[in-house]
Amino acid sequence: MTQNTSAQPLIHGGAQTPRAALPHLPPLALYIHIPWCVRKCPYCDFNSHTASKVLPEEEYVDALLADLDQDLHAAYGRELSSIFFGGGTPSLFSATALGRLLRGVQARIPFAADIEITLEANPGTFEQEKFVAYRKLGINRLSIGIQSFQQEKLEALGRIHNGEEAVRAADMARQAGFDNFNLDLMHGLPNQSLDDALGDLRQAIALKPTHLSWYQLTLEPNTVFWNQPPALPEDDTLWDIQEAGQALLAEHGYAQYEVSAYAQPDRAARHNLNYWSFGDFIGIGAGAHGKLSHPDGRIVRTWKTRAPKDYLNPAKSFQAGAKELTNEELPFEFLMNALRLTEGVDARLYAERTGLELASLDEGRRDAEQSGLMQVEPSRLAATDRGQLFLNDLLQKFLS
C-alpha cells in the first residue's frame, strides 16, 4: 500500500524553559485500533463503525504496518512490553490477518520475552477454532465485553449477545488456552437495582476471570444515549451498588488497583499500568492515539486519521496531528494517569518520566493535601479515598 508520508506539522505549545533530557526512556507499548463492530452500541463514544459484510482485512493490515513504519523513529531501540488490540471489535478479524500483522510488528520492533498481548473480544463473535488460533499466534490475554448477563439490560445496551453466550465465551476462552482474561462489566444500567448489579457481579466472579473491569455507565456526548437518555438509577442506588460491589470483589480476591480495575494477585493489566504510570505507547490504526518521549526531553502526543475510509486512502496522511506537551501541561498530564491508581506511584517517577523537578508540584500538592484529596506521603503521589471519588476536583489543583 502506498500512503502519503507527509506528516502533519507538529503543534507546539508556547515558549517554555527547556526540560532536562530524560535519564532513560519509559517502557514502550503498542496500541492497535481495529474500528469495526457488528453494530454500534447506543452508549459507545469510541471510534467504532458498523462493519460491512466483508472487512478490508488485508488492506487494513498493510495500512497498519505502513503507519507503524512512520513511527519507528520513536522506538529508539526499545522493545515492546505489551500490545493491545482495541476497537471496535478486533475479534472480527481472522487469525490469518492478525498473524500477519503480529509478524510484521515483531520484524520492526522486538518483543520483550514476557510480552503481554491483549485482544478485545465480544461474546457475539466467539468461535472456538478462531480463538484457539489466536492463542497460537502468541495472543495471551483476552478482554471480553460482557457488560451484563441479564437479557433486559443487554437489550437496553444494544448488545448482540445474550447471557448464555456471555457465560459460554468465558468457558471457550479458557478451553482455547487463555489462562489470563478480563471481563468488562457495567453497573448503573437503565432501571438497574442493587440486586441486579450484584447478580451480574456474582455471575462474573463465578466464571473465575483473572481480571474484572467494573465501571459505571456514563452518558457521553455524540452517542444515542446522550440524545435519548435512558432512566438510570438514583444516586443513592449507585452509591449502594459501588460499596456493595467493591466489598464483594474484595471478598473473592479481586484487589482494586485502579478506579475501575480489579485483579487477582499479579494479574493487573500491564498494558494499562503502562498508561497510568506515564509510559510510552505508539498508537496505530484509525483514530489511535500515542504518547512518545524523546531523549532530549520532548514528550509528544499523536493522533491518527479517524475515519477508516480516510485512514485507508493513500492520498491522506496516517497522522492527523501531534502536540508537544509544555511544562505547564505536564503536571496535569502525568497526574491524570498516575492518580487513577489506588496506590499511586513512587514520587521519583514524576521527574523520571517528565524531566521536571518534583518541586513543580508543590503548590498543587499542598492544596490537594489540605483538601483531603491527596495523601500526605512525601515518597508517593497518591490520592486519598476521597480523592479517588472526586478525581476531577483533585486534578483541578494542578491545572496552570
XYZ file of C-alpha atoms in Angstrom, residues 1-386:
386
model
C 0.000 0.000 0.000
C 1.331 3.446 -0.921
C 0.462 6.164 1.546
C 1.205 9.873 1.606
C 4.021 10.096 4.139
C 3.910 13.842 4.609
C 3.254 14.214 8.330
C 1.059 16.960 9.651
C 3.064 19.807 11.213
C 3.807 19.391 14.895
C 1.606 21.653 17.004
C 3.798 23.246 19.655
C 2.814 24.863 22.900
C 4.063 28.323 23.759
C 7.689 29.175 24.529
C 8.910 27.294 27.567
C 12.032 26.597 29.557
C 13.737 23.523 28.087
C 13.350 20.410 30.204
C 16.230 18.207 31.204
C 16.965 15.248 28.951
C 15.194 12.185 30.303
C 17.591 9.932 32.241
C 16.126 6.950 30.420
C 13.058 6.381 28.282
C 9.884 4.788 29.687
C 8.691 1.310 28.707
C 7.166 1.164 25.230
C 3.783 -0.371 24.341
C 1.758 -0.594 21.140
C -1.962 0.108 20.758
C -3.613 -1.214 17.581
C -7.094 0.092 16.768
C -9.488 -2.013 14.721
C -12.534 0.218 14.268
C -15.315 -2.118 13.093
C -18.186 -3.603 15.120
C -21.169 -5.770 14.204
C -23.364 -2.943 15.496
C -22.725 0.398 17.205
C -23.950 0.378 20.823
C -26.039 3.390 21.947
C -23.710 4.233 24.870
C -20.442 3.931 22.919
C -18.353 7.029 22.175
C -15.314 5.108 20.901
C -14.189 5.373 17.288
C -16.185 2.378 16.071
C -18.132 1.810 12.859
C -20.647 -0.785 11.722
C -18.854 -3.428 9.685
C -19.733 -4.313 6.115
C -20.198 -7.976 5.198
C -16.595 -8.194 4.022
C -13.919 -6.414 6.065
C -10.862 -4.969 4.263
C -8.513 -7.092 6.390
C -5.577 -7.289 4.013
C -5.717 -3.607 3.095
C -6.041 -2.567 6.730
C -3.109 -4.719 7.881
C -0.995 -3.165 5.110
C -2.009 0.280 6.350
C -1.257 -0.558 9.996
C 2.262 -1.710 9.152
C 2.893 1.345 6.967
C 1.585 3.525 9.815
C 3.952 1.806 12.241
C 6.868 2.374 9.860
C 6.330 6.118 10.171
C 6.513 5.915 13.983
C 9.555 3.628 14.214
C 11.883 6.560 14.842
C 10.250 6.947 18.277
C 11.100 3.396 19.379
C 14.766 4.369 19.996
C 15.868 0.741 20.168
C 13.340 -0.208 22.848
C 11.400 -3.464 22.868
C 7.630 -3.739 23.174
C 6.451 -4.616 26.670
C 2.795 -5.011 25.634
C 0.410 -4.874 22.694
C -3.309 -4.132 22.943
C -5.788 -4.742 20.136
C -8.703 -2.382 20.845
C -11.786 -1.387 18.979
C -14.377 -1.670 17.733
C -14.283 -5.443 17.892
C -10.821 -6.765 16.997
C -12.097 -10.356 17.198
C -13.927 -9.737 13.908
C -10.533 -10.074 12.216
C -9.299 -13.511 11.214
C -6.333 -15.208 12.855
C -4.626 -15.104 9.457
C -4.831 -11.301 9.333
C -3.747 -10.819 12.955
C -0.904 -13.299 12.493
C 0.474 -11.393 9.511
C 0.173 -8.171 11.489
C 1.971 -9.527 14.560
C 4.797 -10.952 12.447
C 5.139 -7.577 10.741
C 5.254 -5.743 14.064
C 7.874 -8.104 15.508
C 10.038 -7.690 12.406
C 10.109 -3.953 13.148
C 10.263 -3.791 16.960
C 11.494 -6.688 19.125
C 9.102 -8.182 21.670
C 10.009 -8.479 25.350
C 10.366 -12.102 26.408
C 7.308 -11.774 28.666
C 5.263 -9.522 26.379
C 1.556 -9.197 27.200
C -0.651 -9.244 24.071
C -4.324 -8.468 24.709
C -7.217 -8.802 22.279
C -10.627 -7.263 22.915
C -13.478 -9.607 22.010
C -17.257 -9.664 22.263
C -19.254 -12.816 23.069
C -21.269 -12.486 19.858
C -18.063 -13.011 17.815
C -16.684 -16.051 19.672
C -15.758 -19.119 17.641
C -13.748 -21.826 19.386
C -11.491 -22.592 16.428
C -10.720 -18.912 15.866
C -9.730 -18.356 19.491
C -7.512 -21.437 19.562
C -5.762 -19.924 16.523
C -5.435 -16.546 18.274
C -3.737 -18.222 21.221
C -1.274 -19.981 18.915
C -0.276 -16.589 17.499
C 1.044 -15.550 20.915
C -2.002 -13.527 21.980
C -2.012 -14.382 25.680
C -4.763 -12.229 27.192
C -8.386 -11.551 26.270
C -10.663 -8.708 27.328
C -14.248 -9.865 26.854
C -17.003 -7.244 26.640
C -19.822 -8.784 28.703
C -21.410 -5.600 30.192
C -24.293 -7.615 31.708
C -25.646 -11.167 31.846
C -29.301 -10.078 32.029
C -31.285 -10.078 28.799
C -33.276 -6.941 29.576
C -30.103 -4.990 30.309
C -28.266 -6.366 27.267
C -31.115 -5.302 25.012
C -31.155 -1.831 26.567
C -27.418 -1.554 25.888
C -27.797 -2.693 22.276
C -25.557 -5.729 22.744
C -25.680 -8.538 20.174
C -25.157 -11.405 22.662
C -27.297 -12.939 25.380
C -26.397 -14.063 28.890
C -25.770 -17.686 27.897
C -23.368 -16.577 25.155
C -21.529 -14.414 27.688
C -21.017 -17.390 30.012
C -20.013 -19.598 27.090
C -17.463 -17.024 25.879
C -15.558 -17.188 29.173
C -15.603 -21.003 29.072
C -14.414 -21.012 25.465
C -11.591 -18.608 26.281
C -10.293 -20.969 28.952
C -10.675 -24.013 26.665
C -8.729 -22.169 23.952
C -5.772 -21.879 26.322
C -6.285 -18.394 27.769
C -5.439 -18.558 31.459
C -5.465 -14.757 31.705
C -8.618 -12.898 30.719
C -10.619 -9.851 31.710
C -14.372 -9.438 31.799
C -15.805 -5.969 31.133
C -18.902 -5.380 33.245
C -21.036 -2.246 33.668
C -23.189 -1.089 36.540
C -25.611 1.794 36.889
C -27.536 0.425 33.919
C -31.045 1.565 32.917
C -33.523 0.643 35.690
C -30.866 -1.451 37.461
C -31.403 -2.322 41.123
C -28.761 -3.215 43.695
C -29.760 -6.887 43.400
C -29.464 -6.729 39.593
C -25.972 -5.258 39.767
C -24.723 -7.721 42.373
C -26.274 -10.603 40.424
C -24.197 -9.621 37.387
C -21.080 -9.318 39.516
C -21.605 -12.710 41.192
C -22.073 -14.345 37.786
C -18.852 -12.742 36.527
C -16.903 -13.878 39.597
C -18.231 -17.419 39.172
C -16.532 -17.534 35.743
C -13.177 -17.016 37.510
C -11.614 -14.325 35.313
C -8.177 -13.138 36.386
C -9.270 -9.515 35.963
C -12.516 -7.550 36.121
C -13.137 -4.093 34.688
C -16.235 -2.977 36.609
C -17.350 0.519 35.812
C -20.399 2.744 35.887
C -22.305 3.550 32.714
C -21.914 7.224 31.874
C -23.734 9.196 29.195
C -21.214 10.562 26.703
C -21.711 13.249 24.048
C -22.219 12.100 20.454
C -23.983 8.889 21.497
C -27.596 7.754 21.187
C -27.913 7.669 24.979
C -26.748 11.285 25.205
C -29.533 12.417 22.881
C -32.122 9.963 24.223
C -31.164 9.398 27.881
C -32.456 6.195 29.469
C -33.772 6.054 33.048
C -30.673 5.489 35.169
C -30.606 4.577 38.888
C -30.770 7.297 41.537
C -27.513 8.466 43.133
C -28.243 6.623 46.391
C -28.663 3.355 44.492
C -25.449 3.984 42.540
C -23.572 4.551 45.789
C -25.010 1.364 47.323
C -24.003 -0.617 44.223
C -20.457 0.778 44.335
C -19.934 -0.011 48.017
C -21.506 -3.472 47.965
C -19.767 -4.398 44.711
C -16.326 -3.407 45.933
C -16.842 -5.427 49.105
C -17.934 -8.466 47.079
C -14.914 -8.217 44.769
C -12.507 -7.922 47.704
C -14.146 -10.913 49.388
C -13.355 -13.013 46.318
C -9.733 -11.924 45.998
C -10.042 -9.167 43.395
C -7.951 -6.242 44.587
C -8.832 -2.806 43.272
C -5.715 -1.247 41.779
C -7.314 1.468 39.638
C -10.577 3.409 39.636
C -12.474 0.655 37.796
C -9.974 -2.225 37.604
C -9.813 -5.259 39.901
C -7.390 -8.145 39.605
C -6.274 -11.355 41.201
C -2.683 -11.285 42.557
C -0.105 -10.464 39.839
C -2.816 -10.194 37.178
C -3.132 -6.422 36.780
C -3.203 -5.387 33.115
C 0.393 -4.485 32.321
C -0.561 -2.537 29.209
C -2.889 -0.284 31.191
C -0.404 0.043 34.055
C 2.000 1.458 31.480
C -0.585 4.101 30.522
C -1.242 5.029 34.145
C 2.438 5.280 35.044
C 3.021 7.659 32.099
C 4.812 5.119 29.971
C 5.129 5.446 26.203
C 2.884 3.917 23.573
C 2.714 4.007 19.817
C -0.856 4.148 18.508
C -1.632 2.806 15.033
C -4.960 2.446 13.294
C -7.907 4.725 12.572
C -8.187 7.320 15.356
C -5.441 5.763 17.513
C -3.599 7.985 19.989
C 0.016 7.728 21.087
C 2.329 9.275 23.664
C 6.052 9.283 22.926
C 9.048 10.528 24.905
C 12.247 11.626 23.224
C 15.752 11.531 24.719
C 16.034 15.338 24.586
C 13.091 15.651 26.998
C 10.303 16.352 24.495
C 7.056 14.467 25.146
C 4.627 14.362 22.234
C 1.046 13.163 21.950
C -0.062 11.980 18.494
C -3.379 11.072 16.932
C -4.188 9.316 13.693
C -6.750 9.932 10.970
C -10.098 8.937 12.451
C -12.403 7.735 9.652
C -11.462 4.270 8.308
C -12.061 5.343 4.688
C -9.644 8.245 5.149
C -7.110 6.104 7.000
C -7.160 3.685 4.055
C -6.921 6.479 1.478
C -3.366 6.560 0.040
C -3.734 10.288 -0.656
C -4.146 11.084 3.051
C -1.626 11.055 5.889
C -1.931 8.493 8.678
C -1.103 11.138 11.262
C -3.847 13.685 11.828
C -1.915 15.722 14.372
C 0.692 15.910 17.120
C 1.293 18.137 20.100
C 4.361 18.600 22.250
C 3.374 18.853 25.919
C 4.512 22.024 27.655
C 5.962 22.374 31.150
C 2.640 23.835 32.250
C 0.660 20.875 30.903
C 2.865 18.059 32.160
C 1.848 18.035 35.852
C -1.818 17.549 34.934
C -0.996 15.038 32.185
C 1.146 12.912 34.490
C -1.226 13.012 37.458
C -4.342 12.431 35.332
C -2.944 8.950 34.832
C -0.962 8.228 37.998
C -3.680 9.241 40.455
C -6.113 6.733 38.965
C -4.003 4.031 40.620
C -5.251 3.283 44.133
C -1.662 3.058 45.411
C -0.461 5.988 43.325
C 3.158 5.971 42.148
C 6.609 6.460 43.597
C 7.171 10.236 43.654
C 10.535 9.810 41.918
C 8.708 8.635 38.800
C 7.461 12.177 38.174
C 10.919 13.587 37.432
C 11.962 10.414 35.656
C 9.029 10.471 33.231
C 8.578 14.242 32.740
C 12.052 15.758 33.101
C 10.615 18.255 35.641
C 11.584 18.681 39.284
C 9.189 17.178 41.820
C 9.040 20.644 43.411
C 6.982 21.848 40.426
C 4.035 20.027 42.042
C 4.447 21.639 45.472
C 1.720 24.278 45.292
C -0.977 21.995 43.914
C 0.105 19.172 46.188
C -0.229 21.272 49.344
C -3.685 22.425 48.274
C -4.781 18.849 47.499
C -3.445 17.531 50.812
C -5.166 20.285 52.784
C -8.424 19.476 50.960
C -8.131 15.821 51.944
C -7.823 14.721 48.316
C -4.189 13.629 48.307
C -2.222 11.543 50.763
C 0.409 13.310 52.878
C 3.203 10.957 51.943
C 6.408 12.577 50.621
C 7.690 9.450 48.869
C 4.484 8.764 46.914
C 1.969 10.587 44.764
C -1.375 9.062 45.682
C -4.984 10.132 46.067
C -6.911 9.541 49.264
C -10.123 7.504 49.109
C -11.949 10.820 48.864
